[in-house]
PDB file of C-alpha atoms in Angstrom:
ATOM      1  CA  MET G 675      -0.134  -0.181   0.234  1.00 82.00           C
ATOM      2  CA  PHE G 676       3.051   2.369   0.854  1.00 86.00           C
ATOM      3  CA  TYR G 677       4.497   1.883  -2.462  1.00 85.00           C
ATOM      4  CA  LEU G 678       1.349   2.167  -4.360  1.00 85.00           C
ATOM      5  CA  CYS G 679       0.533   5.722  -2.915  1.00 84.00           C
ATOM      6  CA  LEU G 680       4.323   6.627  -3.056  1.00 87.00           C
ATOM      7  CA  ALA G 681       3.964   6.197  -6.735  1.00 87.00           C
ATOM      8  CA  PHE G 682       0.284   7.569  -7.439  1.00 86.00           C
ATOM      9  CA  SER G 683       1.543  10.806  -5.427  1.00 87.00           C
ATOM     10  CA  LEU G 684       4.646  11.004  -7.405  1.00 88.00           C
ATOM     11  CA  VAL G 685       2.850  11.095 -10.410  1.00 87.00           C
ATOM     12  CA  TRP G 686       0.365  13.687  -9.564  1.00 88.00           C
ATOM     13  CA  ILE G 687       2.930  15.879  -7.896  1.00 91.00           C
ATOM     14  CA  CYS G 688       5.216  15.823 -11.156  1.00 88.00           C
ATOM     15  CA  HIS G 689       2.177  16.467 -13.569  1.00 87.00           C
ATOM     16  CA  LEU G 690       0.823  19.516 -11.447  1.00 88.00           C
ATOM     17  CA  ALA G 691       4.373  20.778 -10.722  1.00 90.00           C
ATOM     18  CA  TYR G 692       5.185  20.900 -14.460  1.00 89.00           C
ATOM     19  CA  LEU G 693       1.525  22.418 -15.172  1.00 86.00           C
ATOM     20  CA  LEU G 694       2.557  25.002 -12.712  1.00 87.00           C
ATOM     21  CA  ALA G 695       5.931  25.685 -14.076  1.00 89.00           C
ATOM     22  CA  ILE G 696       4.410  26.095 -17.624  1.00 87.00           C
ATOM     23  CA  ASP G 697       1.748  28.030 -16.499  1.00 84.00           C
ATOM     24  CA  ARG G 698       4.350  30.519 -14.473  1.00 87.00           C
ATOM     25  CA  GLN G 699       6.422  31.231 -17.699  1.00 86.00           C
ATOM     26  CA  VAL G 700       2.967  31.839 -19.471  1.00 83.00           C
ATOM     27  CA  ARG G 701       2.009  34.649 -16.988  1.00 85.00           C
ATOM     28  CA  GLN G 702       5.740  35.680 -17.264  1.00 86.00           C
ATOM     29  CA  MET G 703       5.583  35.927 -20.916  1.00 83.00           C
ATOM     30  CA  GLY G 704       2.117  37.706 -21.059  1.00 82.00           C
ATOM     31  CA  ARG G 705       3.416  40.463 -18.732  1.00 85.00           C
ATOM     32  CA  ARG G 706       6.793  40.927 -20.783  1.00 82.00           C
ATOM     33  CA  MET G 707       4.488  41.183 -24.075  1.00 79.00           C
ATOM     34  CA  LYS G 708       1.939  43.882 -22.199  1.00 81.00           C
ATOM     35  CA  ALA G 709       5.081  45.684 -21.055  1.00 83.00           C
ATOM     36  CA  ARG G 710       6.389  45.690 -24.754  1.00 77.00           C
ATOM     37  CA  ALA G 711       3.010  46.774 -26.054  1.00 77.00           C
ATOM     38  CA  ASP G 712       2.881  49.522 -23.469  1.00 80.00           C
ATOM     39  CA  ALA G 713       6.297  50.901 -23.938  1.00 76.00           C
ATOM     40  CA  PRO G 714       6.806  53.896 -26.297  1.00 71.00           C
ATOM     41  CA  PRO G 715       8.894  52.801 -29.637  1.00 66.00           C
ATOM     42  CA  GLY G 716      12.675  52.645 -29.484  1.00 61.00           C
ATOM     43  CA  PRO G 717      15.212  50.340 -27.763  1.00 60.00           C
ATOM     44  CA  GLY G 718      15.867  49.943 -24.090  1.00 54.00           C
ATOM     45  CA  VAL G 719      12.607  47.845 -23.509  1.00 50.00           C
ATOM     46  CA  GLY G 720      13.743  44.204 -21.563  1.00 49.00           C
TER      47      GLY G 720
ATOM     48  CA  MET S1357      -9.546  25.135 -26.874  1.00 77.00           C
ATOM     49  CA  ARG S1358      -6.303  24.116 -25.148  1.00 78.00           C
ATOM     50  CA  ARG S1359      -7.873  24.786 -21.776  1.00 82.00           C
ATOM     51  CA  TRP S1360     -10.560  22.171 -22.943  1.00 86.00           C
ATOM     52  CA  PHE S1361      -8.268  19.383 -23.725  1.00 85.00           C
ATOM     53  CA  MET S1362      -6.264  19.975 -20.393  1.00 85.00           C
ATOM     54  CA  ALA S1363      -9.405  19.800 -18.230  1.00 88.00           C
ATOM     55  CA  LEU S1364     -10.539  16.719 -20.463  1.00 90.00           C
ATOM     56  CA  SER S1365      -7.178  15.052 -19.896  1.00 89.00           C
ATOM     57  CA  ILE S1366      -7.005  15.949 -16.272  1.00 91.00           C
ATOM     58  CA  VAL S1367     -10.944  14.314 -15.905  1.00 92.00           C
ATOM     59  CA  MET S1368      -9.519  11.392 -17.808  1.00 91.00           C
ATOM     60  CA  LEU S1369      -6.300  10.739 -15.057  1.00 90.00           C
ATOM     61  CA  ILE S1370      -8.721  11.286 -12.433  1.00 91.00           C
ATOM     62  CA  LEU S1371     -11.305   8.796 -13.596  1.00 91.00           C
ATOM     63  CA  SER S1372      -8.569   6.430 -14.412  1.00 90.00           C
ATOM     64  CA  THR S1373      -7.128   6.649 -10.919  1.00 89.00           C
ATOM     65  CA  TRP S1374     -10.403   6.099  -9.393  1.00 90.00           C
ATOM     66  CA  LEU S1375     -11.450   3.062 -11.231  1.00 88.00           C
ATOM     67  CA  GLY S1376      -7.889   1.667 -10.999  1.00 85.00           C
ATOM     68  CA  LEU S1377      -8.024   1.921  -7.153  1.00 85.00           C
ATOM     69  CA  THR S1378     -11.801   0.865  -7.004  1.00 87.00           C
ATOM     70  CA  LYS S1379     -13.511  -1.319  -9.424  1.00 82.00           C
ATOM     71  CA  GLY S1380     -10.733  -2.334 -11.464  1.00 76.00           C
ATOM     72  CA  GLN S1381      -8.336  -3.089  -8.507  1.00 78.00           C
ATOM     73  CA  ILE S1382      -5.563  -5.386  -9.417  1.00 80.00           C
ATOM     74  CA  VAL S1383      -4.629  -8.019  -6.586  1.00 77.00           C
ATOM     75  CA  PRO S1384      -1.733  -7.908  -5.123  1.00 81.00           C
ATOM     76  CA  ILE S1385      -2.261  -4.185  -4.633  1.00 79.00           C
ATOM     77  CA  GLN S1386       1.086  -2.964  -5.639  1.00 79.00           C
ATOM     78  CA  ARG S1387       0.302  -3.799  -9.323  1.00 83.00           C
ATOM     79  CA  ASN S1388      -2.168  -1.000  -9.545  1.00 83.00           C
ATOM     80  CA  ILE S1389       1.035   1.011 -10.177  1.00 87.00           C
ATOM     81  CA  LEU S1390       0.442  -0.407 -13.648  1.00 88.00           C
ATOM     82  CA  TYR S1391      -2.053   2.249 -14.047  1.00 89.00           C
ATOM     83  CA  VAL S1392       0.449   5.132 -13.817  1.00 90.00           C
ATOM     84  CA  HIS S1393       3.541   2.949 -15.083  1.00 90.00           C
ATOM     85  CA  VAL S1394       2.246   1.979 -18.474  1.00 90.00           C
ATOM     86  CA  PRO S1395       0.483   5.422 -19.436  1.00 92.00           C
ATOM     87  CA  ASN S1396       3.522   7.398 -18.791  1.00 92.00           C
ATOM     88  CA  SER S1397       5.913   4.866 -20.558  1.00 89.00           C
ATOM     89  CA  ILE S1398       3.817   5.247 -23.825  1.00 90.00           C
ATOM     90  CA  GLY S1399       3.152   8.937 -23.264  1.00 91.00           C
ATOM     91  CA  ALA S1400       7.213   9.286 -22.909  1.00 90.00           C
ATOM     92  CA  LEU S1401       7.711   7.166 -26.121  1.00 90.00           C
ATOM     93  CA  LEU S1402       5.162   9.297 -28.340  1.00 91.00           C
ATOM     94  CA  GLY S1403       6.766  12.277 -26.912  1.00 90.00           C
ATOM     95  CA  PHE S1404      10.405  10.918 -28.336  1.00 89.00           C
ATOM     96  CA  ALA S1405       8.569   9.962 -31.753  1.00 92.00           C
ATOM     97  CA  ALA S1406       7.120  13.684 -31.924  1.00 93.00           C
ATOM     98  CA  LEU S1407      10.831  14.668 -31.433  1.00 92.00           C
ATOM     99  CA  LEU S1408      11.897  12.562 -34.305  1.00 93.00           C
ATOM    100  CA  LEU S1409       9.486  13.707 -36.657  1.00 94.00           C
ATOM    101  CA  ALA S1410       9.806  17.357 -35.683  1.00 94.00           C
ATOM    102  CA  SER S1411      13.887  16.807 -35.958  1.00 93.00           C
ATOM    103  CA  VAL S1412      13.496  15.433 -39.374  1.00 94.00           C
ATOM    104  CA  GLY S1413      10.869  18.240 -40.372  1.00 94.00           C
ATOM    105  CA  TYR S1414      13.418  20.338 -39.448  1.00 93.00           C
ATOM    106  CA  LEU S1415      16.134  19.111 -41.255  1.00 92.00           C
ATOM    107  CA  VAL S1416      14.121  18.992 -44.407  1.00 93.00           C
ATOM    108  CA  THR S1417      12.346  22.415 -44.325  1.00 92.00           C
ATOM    109  CA  GLU S1418      14.219  24.500 -41.984  1.00 87.00           C
ATOM    110  CA  ARG S1419      11.216  26.072 -40.759  1.00 90.00           C
ATOM    111  CA  GLN S1420      11.442  27.296 -37.287  1.00 90.00           C
ATOM    112  CA  ILE S1421       8.193  25.665 -36.149  1.00 91.00           C
ATOM    113  CA  TYR S1422       9.743  22.153 -36.240  1.00 93.00           C
ATOM    114  CA  ASP S1423      12.696  23.454 -33.597  1.00 92.00           C
ATOM    115  CA  TRP S1424      10.038  24.757 -31.064  1.00 92.00           C
ATOM    116  CA  ILE S1425       7.960  21.234 -31.360  1.00 93.00           C
ATOM    117  CA  ALA S1426      11.095  19.376 -31.253  1.00 93.00           C
ATOM    118  CA  ALA S1427      12.238  21.465 -27.797  1.00 92.00           C
ATOM    119  CA  ALA S1428       8.502  21.349 -26.541  1.00 93.00           C
ATOM    120  CA  SER S1429       8.533  17.339 -27.107  1.00 94.00           C
ATOM    121  CA  ALA S1430      12.077  16.554 -25.670  1.00 93.00           C
ATOM    122  CA  GLU S1431      11.031  18.507 -22.483  1.00 93.00           C
ATOM    123  CA  VAL S1432       7.600  16.604 -21.996  1.00 93.00           C
ATOM    124  CA  GLY S1433       9.037  13.468 -23.033  1.00 92.00           C
ATOM    125  CA  THR S1434      11.756  13.773 -20.395  1.00 92.00           C
ATOM    126  CA  VAL S1435       9.351  14.586 -17.925  1.00 93.00           C
ATOM    127  CA  LEU S1436       7.320  11.518 -18.770  1.00 93.00           C
ATOM    128  CA  ALA S1437      10.195   9.363 -18.854  1.00 92.00           C
ATOM    129  CA  SER S1438      11.415  10.606 -15.624  1.00 93.00           C
ATOM    130  CA  ILE S1439       7.940   9.649 -13.982  1.00 93.00           C
ATOM    131  CA  LEU S1440       8.463   6.133 -16.196  1.00 90.00           C
ATOM    132  CA  ASN S1441      11.617   5.285 -14.409  1.00 90.00           C
ATOM    133  CA  ALA S1442      10.580   6.233 -10.762  1.00 92.00           C
ATOM    134  CA  THR S1443       7.067   4.391 -11.108  1.00 92.00           C
ATOM    135  CA  GLY S1444       9.307   1.502 -12.505  1.00 89.00           C
ATOM    136  CA  MET S1445      11.688   1.729  -9.503  1.00 89.00           C
ATOM    137  CA  ILE S1446       8.858   1.831  -6.973  1.00 91.00           C
ATOM    138  CA  PHE S1447       7.002  -0.958  -8.570  1.00 89.00           C
ATOM    139  CA  SER S1448      10.274  -3.414  -9.021  1.00 87.00           C
ATOM    140  CA  ARG S1449      10.681  -2.474  -4.886  1.00 89.00           C
ATOM    141  CA  ALA S1450       7.297  -3.638  -4.124  1.00 88.00           C
ATOM    142  CA  GLU S1451       7.211  -6.420  -6.158  1.00 84.00           C
ATOM    143  CA  TRP S1452      10.456  -7.955  -6.537  1.00 85.00           C
ATOM    144  CA  ASN S1453      12.211  -6.376  -3.426  1.00 86.00           C
ATOM    145  CA  VAL S1454      15.070  -4.775  -5.408  1.00 86.00           C
ATOM    146  CA  TRP S1455      15.034  -0.880  -6.722  1.00 88.00           C
ATOM    147  CA  TRP S1456      16.966  -1.820  -9.510  1.00 85.00           C
ATOM    148  CA  THR S1457      18.206  -4.815 -11.783  1.00 82.00           C
ATOM    149  CA  PRO S1458      20.374  -4.730 -14.833  1.00 81.00           C
ATOM    150  CA  SER S1459      17.757  -5.906 -17.047  1.00 81.00           C
ATOM    151  CA  PRO S1460      17.633  -5.300 -20.742  1.00 81.00           C
ATOM    152  CA  ARG S1461      14.493  -2.934 -20.510  1.00 82.00           C
ATOM    153  CA  LEU S1462      15.525  -1.214 -17.481  1.00 85.00           C
ATOM    154  CA  ILE S1463      19.102  -0.464 -18.852  1.00 85.00           C
ATOM    155  CA  SER S1464      17.348   0.765 -22.010  1.00 85.00           C
ATOM    156  CA  SER S1465      15.026   3.120 -20.388  1.00 86.00           C
ATOM    157  CA  ALA S1466      17.630   4.715 -18.122  1.00 88.00           C
ATOM    158  CA  LEU S1467      19.734   5.052 -21.418  1.00 88.00           C
ATOM    159  CA  LEU S1468      16.738   6.720 -23.326  1.00 87.00           C
ATOM    160  CA  TRP S1469      16.144   9.043 -20.312  1.00 90.00           C
ATOM    161  CA  PHE S1470      20.121  10.195 -20.065  1.00 91.00           C
ATOM    162  CA  LEU S1471      19.871  10.733 -23.798  1.00 90.00           C
ATOM    163  CA  TYR S1472      16.981  13.101 -23.712  1.00 89.00           C
ATOM    164  CA  VAL S1473      18.799  14.791 -20.642  1.00 93.00           C
ATOM    165  CA  VAL S1474      21.706  15.398 -22.700  1.00 92.00           C
ATOM    166  CA  TYR S1475      19.438  16.650 -25.751  1.00 92.00           C
ATOM    167  CA  LEU S1476      17.816  19.359 -23.346  1.00 92.00           C
ATOM    168  CA  ILE S1477      21.395  20.471 -21.920  1.00 93.00           C
ATOM    169  CA  LEU S1478      22.579  20.686 -25.566  1.00 90.00           C
ATOM    170  CA  ARG S1479      19.819  23.010 -26.463  1.00 89.00           C
ATOM    171  CA  THR S1480      20.751  25.518 -23.983  1.00 88.00           C
ATOM    172  CA  SER S1481      24.570  25.118 -24.040  1.00 88.00           C
ATOM    173  CA  LEU S1482      25.910  24.870 -27.564  1.00 82.00           C
ATOM    174  CA  PRO S1483      27.472  28.108 -28.458  1.00 83.00           C
ATOM    175  CA  GLY S1484      26.894  29.744 -32.214  1.00 78.00           C
ATOM    176  CA  SER S1485      24.083  30.584 -34.218  1.00 84.00           C
ATOM    177  CA  ARG S1486      20.291  29.629 -33.503  1.00 83.00           C
ATOM    178  CA  ARG S1487      19.982  27.678 -36.801  1.00 86.00           C
ATOM    179  CA  ARG S1488      23.392  26.083 -36.078  1.00 89.00           C
ATOM    180  CA  ARG S1489      22.214  24.864 -32.462  1.00 89.00           C
ATOM    181  CA  ALA S1490      18.688  23.808 -34.173  1.00 89.00           C
ATOM    182  CA  ARG S1491      20.602  21.674 -36.513  1.00 91.00           C
ATOM    183  CA  ILE S1492      22.790  19.885 -34.290  1.00 91.00           C
ATOM    184  CA  CYS S1493      19.866  19.054 -31.723  1.00 91.00           C
ATOM    185  CA  ALA S1494      17.886  17.887 -34.997  1.00 91.00           C
ATOM    186  CA  VAL S1495      20.777  15.652 -35.683  1.00 93.00           C
ATOM    187  CA  PHE S1496      21.259  14.306 -32.074  1.00 91.00           C
ATOM    188  CA  GLY S1497      17.254  14.074 -31.777  1.00 89.00           C
ATOM    189  CA  ILE S1498      17.263  11.703 -34.709  1.00 92.00           C
ATOM    190  CA  ILE S1499      20.020   9.270 -33.007  1.00 90.00           C
ATOM    191  CA  ALA S1500      18.815   9.605 -29.903  1.00 88.00           C
ATOM    192  CA  PHE S1501      15.252   7.772 -30.999  1.00 88.00           C
ATOM    193  CA  LEU S1502      17.244   4.667 -32.360  1.00 85.00           C
ATOM    194  CA  ASP S1503      17.109   3.782 -28.636  1.00 82.00           C
ATOM    195  CA  VAL S1504      13.128   3.947 -28.279  1.00 83.00           C
ATOM    196  CA  PRO S1505      12.760   0.527 -30.504  1.00 83.00           C
ATOM    197  CA  MET S1506      14.971  -0.722 -28.230  1.00 81.00           C
ATOM    198  CA  VAL S1507      13.238   0.040 -25.170  1.00 78.00           C
ATOM    199  CA  TYR S1508      10.114  -1.740 -26.859  1.00 75.00           C
ATOM    200  CA  ILE S1509      11.383  -4.867 -28.005  1.00 79.00           C
ATOM    201  CA  SER S1510      14.081  -5.628 -25.409  1.00 74.00           C
ATOM    202  CA  ALA S1511      11.532  -7.545 -23.354  1.00 67.00           C
ATOM    203  CA  ARG S1512      10.115  -9.366 -26.148  1.00 71.00           C
ATOM    204  CA  PHE S1513      13.237 -10.944 -27.478  1.00 72.00           C
ATOM    205  CA  ILE S1514      15.858 -10.933 -24.701  1.00 71.00           C
ATOM    206  CA  PRO S1515      14.899 -12.612 -21.161  1.00 70.00           C
ATOM    207  CA  ASP S1516      13.714 -10.242 -18.968  1.00 69.00           C
ATOM    208  CA  ILE S1517      11.662  -9.537 -15.716  1.00 70.00           C
ATOM    209  CA  HIS S1518       9.267  -7.671 -17.525  1.00 70.00           C
ATOM    210  CA  ARG S1519       6.488  -9.618 -19.004  1.00 65.00           C
ATOM    211  CA  PRO S1520       5.677  -8.399 -22.689  1.00 56.00           C
ATOM    212  CA  ASP S1521       2.114  -9.248 -22.708  1.00 62.00           C
ATOM    213  CA  PHE S1522      -0.337  -8.799 -19.798  1.00 66.00           C
ATOM    214  CA  SER S1523      -4.428  -9.823 -19.603  1.00 72.00           C
ATOM    215  CA  PHE S1524      -6.750  -8.202 -17.353  1.00 75.00           C
ATOM    216  CA  GLU S1525      -9.549 -10.082 -15.238  1.00 78.00           C
ATOM    217  CA  SER S1526     -12.327  -7.715 -15.457  1.00 84.00           C
ATOM    218  CA  SER S1527     -13.365  -4.453 -18.310  1.00 87.00           C
ATOM    219  CA  TRP S1528     -12.962  -1.870 -15.326  1.00 88.00           C
ATOM    220  CA  GLN S1529      -9.337  -2.907 -15.282  1.00 87.00           C
ATOM    221  CA  THR S1530      -9.070  -2.235 -19.217  1.00 89.00           C
ATOM    222  CA  LEU S1531     -11.067   0.924 -18.895  1.00 91.00           C
ATOM    223  CA  ALA S1532      -9.077   2.230 -16.275  1.00 89.00           C
ATOM    224  CA  LEU S1533      -5.778   1.881 -18.377  1.00 90.00           C
ATOM    225  CA  VAL S1534      -7.080   2.783 -21.400  1.00 92.00           C
ATOM    226  CA  LEU S1535      -8.442   6.102 -19.827  1.00 92.00           C
ATOM    227  CA  GLY S1536      -5.041   6.491 -17.867  1.00 91.00           C
ATOM    228  CA  ILE S1537      -3.023   6.150 -21.725  1.00 93.00           C
ATOM    229  CA  ALA S1538      -5.807   8.586 -23.294  1.00 94.00           C
ATOM    230  CA  GLY S1539      -5.618  11.103 -20.645  1.00 93.00           C
ATOM    231  CA  THR S1540      -1.791  10.988 -20.435  1.00 92.00           C
ATOM    232  CA  ILE S1541      -1.352  11.444 -24.174  1.00 94.00           C
ATOM    233  CA  ALA S1542      -3.997  14.313 -24.469  1.00 93.00           C
ATOM    234  CA  LEU S1543      -1.972  16.072 -21.501  1.00 91.00           C
ATOM    235  CA  ALA S1544       1.403  15.620 -23.150  1.00 92.00           C
ATOM    236  CA  GLY S1545      -0.003  16.707 -26.445  1.00 92.00           C
ATOM    237  CA  VAL S1546      -1.233  19.761 -24.532  1.00 91.00           C
ATOM    238  CA  LEU S1547       1.660  20.451 -22.754  1.00 91.00           C
ATOM    239  CA  ILE S1548       3.885  20.422 -26.144  1.00 92.00           C
ATOM    240  CA  TRP S1549       1.496  22.581 -27.656  1.00 91.00           C
ATOM    241  CA  LEU S1550       1.825  25.260 -24.776  1.00 89.00           C
ATOM    242  CA  ARG S1551       5.434  24.964 -24.560  1.00 90.00           C
ATOM    243  CA  ALA S1552       5.941  25.184 -28.265  1.00 91.00           C
ATOM    244  CA  ASP S1553       3.926  28.182 -28.495  1.00 89.00           C
ATOM    245  CA  LEU S1554       5.597  29.799 -25.241  1.00 89.00           C
ATOM    246  CA  LEU S1555       9.092  29.591 -27.391  1.00 89.00           C
ATOM    247  CA  ARG S1556       7.343  30.933 -30.380  1.00 89.00           C
ATOM    248  CA  ARG S1557       6.242  34.083 -28.466  1.00 87.00           C
ATOM    249  CA  ARG S1558       9.673  34.354 -26.916  1.00 86.00           C
ATOM    250  CA  PHE S1559      11.374  34.061 -30.242  1.00 86.00           C
ATOM    251  CA  GLU S1560       9.019  36.878 -31.508  1.00 84.00           C
ATOM    252  CA  LEU S1561       9.393  39.026 -28.522  1.00 83.00           C
ATOM    253  CA  GLU S1562      13.156  38.849 -28.982  1.00 81.00           C
ATOM    254  CA  ASN S1563      13.034  39.625 -32.244  1.00 79.00           C
ATOM    255  CA  GLN S1564      11.257  42.834 -31.623  1.00 75.00           C
ATOM    256  CA  LEU S1565      13.524  43.834 -29.226  1.00 73.00           C
ATOM    257  CA  HIS S1566      16.299  43.480 -31.581  1.00 71.00           C
ATOM    258  CA  ASN S1567      14.867  45.375 -34.362  1.00 67.00           C
TER     259      ASN S1567
END
């Protein structure tokens, strides 16, 4: 029973952690795109 | 669209877990690890197949989209392969009382994981232009895929602790496994789609900043 719980927990934690990591990257990219759109034209926006 | 696919895949995975642990339970209980081990192994192998196709696509057409799909497939495939190896080790410990044994399938699976970790390291560390890096990674991705058939056929042609075929006693068990496989493949597909889209946007943003 212990090993069964360990395996299922590991799978769900890995899937959710990876989903959350990608979700964070999507939000970060959205913020960068918005900053770029809001900024005046020209270099210096990062 | 993507959110629907993601929700659908998570519902299928929850249903598979529930069915596997209730109506479709296998005796002895540790063998229910199969419901997560097999779907993740199939997902990992399909991820690497997607990497192979995208790498060939990039070498033939040199379109950037194939490079993004290859990078996304490698990343998702590596996550699933890590789960495959970890759940395999847990199953082995529960069933045979050893964490690891040098059987052909275990060695080829571990080698597969290492090859794709090397692929991901190559992607981030290769010097030179974006085009050069993409070409080298595409060639490496194609060569690394040669290990995938080894993982599949090793248990069929070489004596191994893995049983190449197994049969279920009830249709609930089959349904639980099928749902697990479908859910994992759908989740992997959505993740590859999302990751490739992210890489495209990052590329566009960098282009905007440099122009």
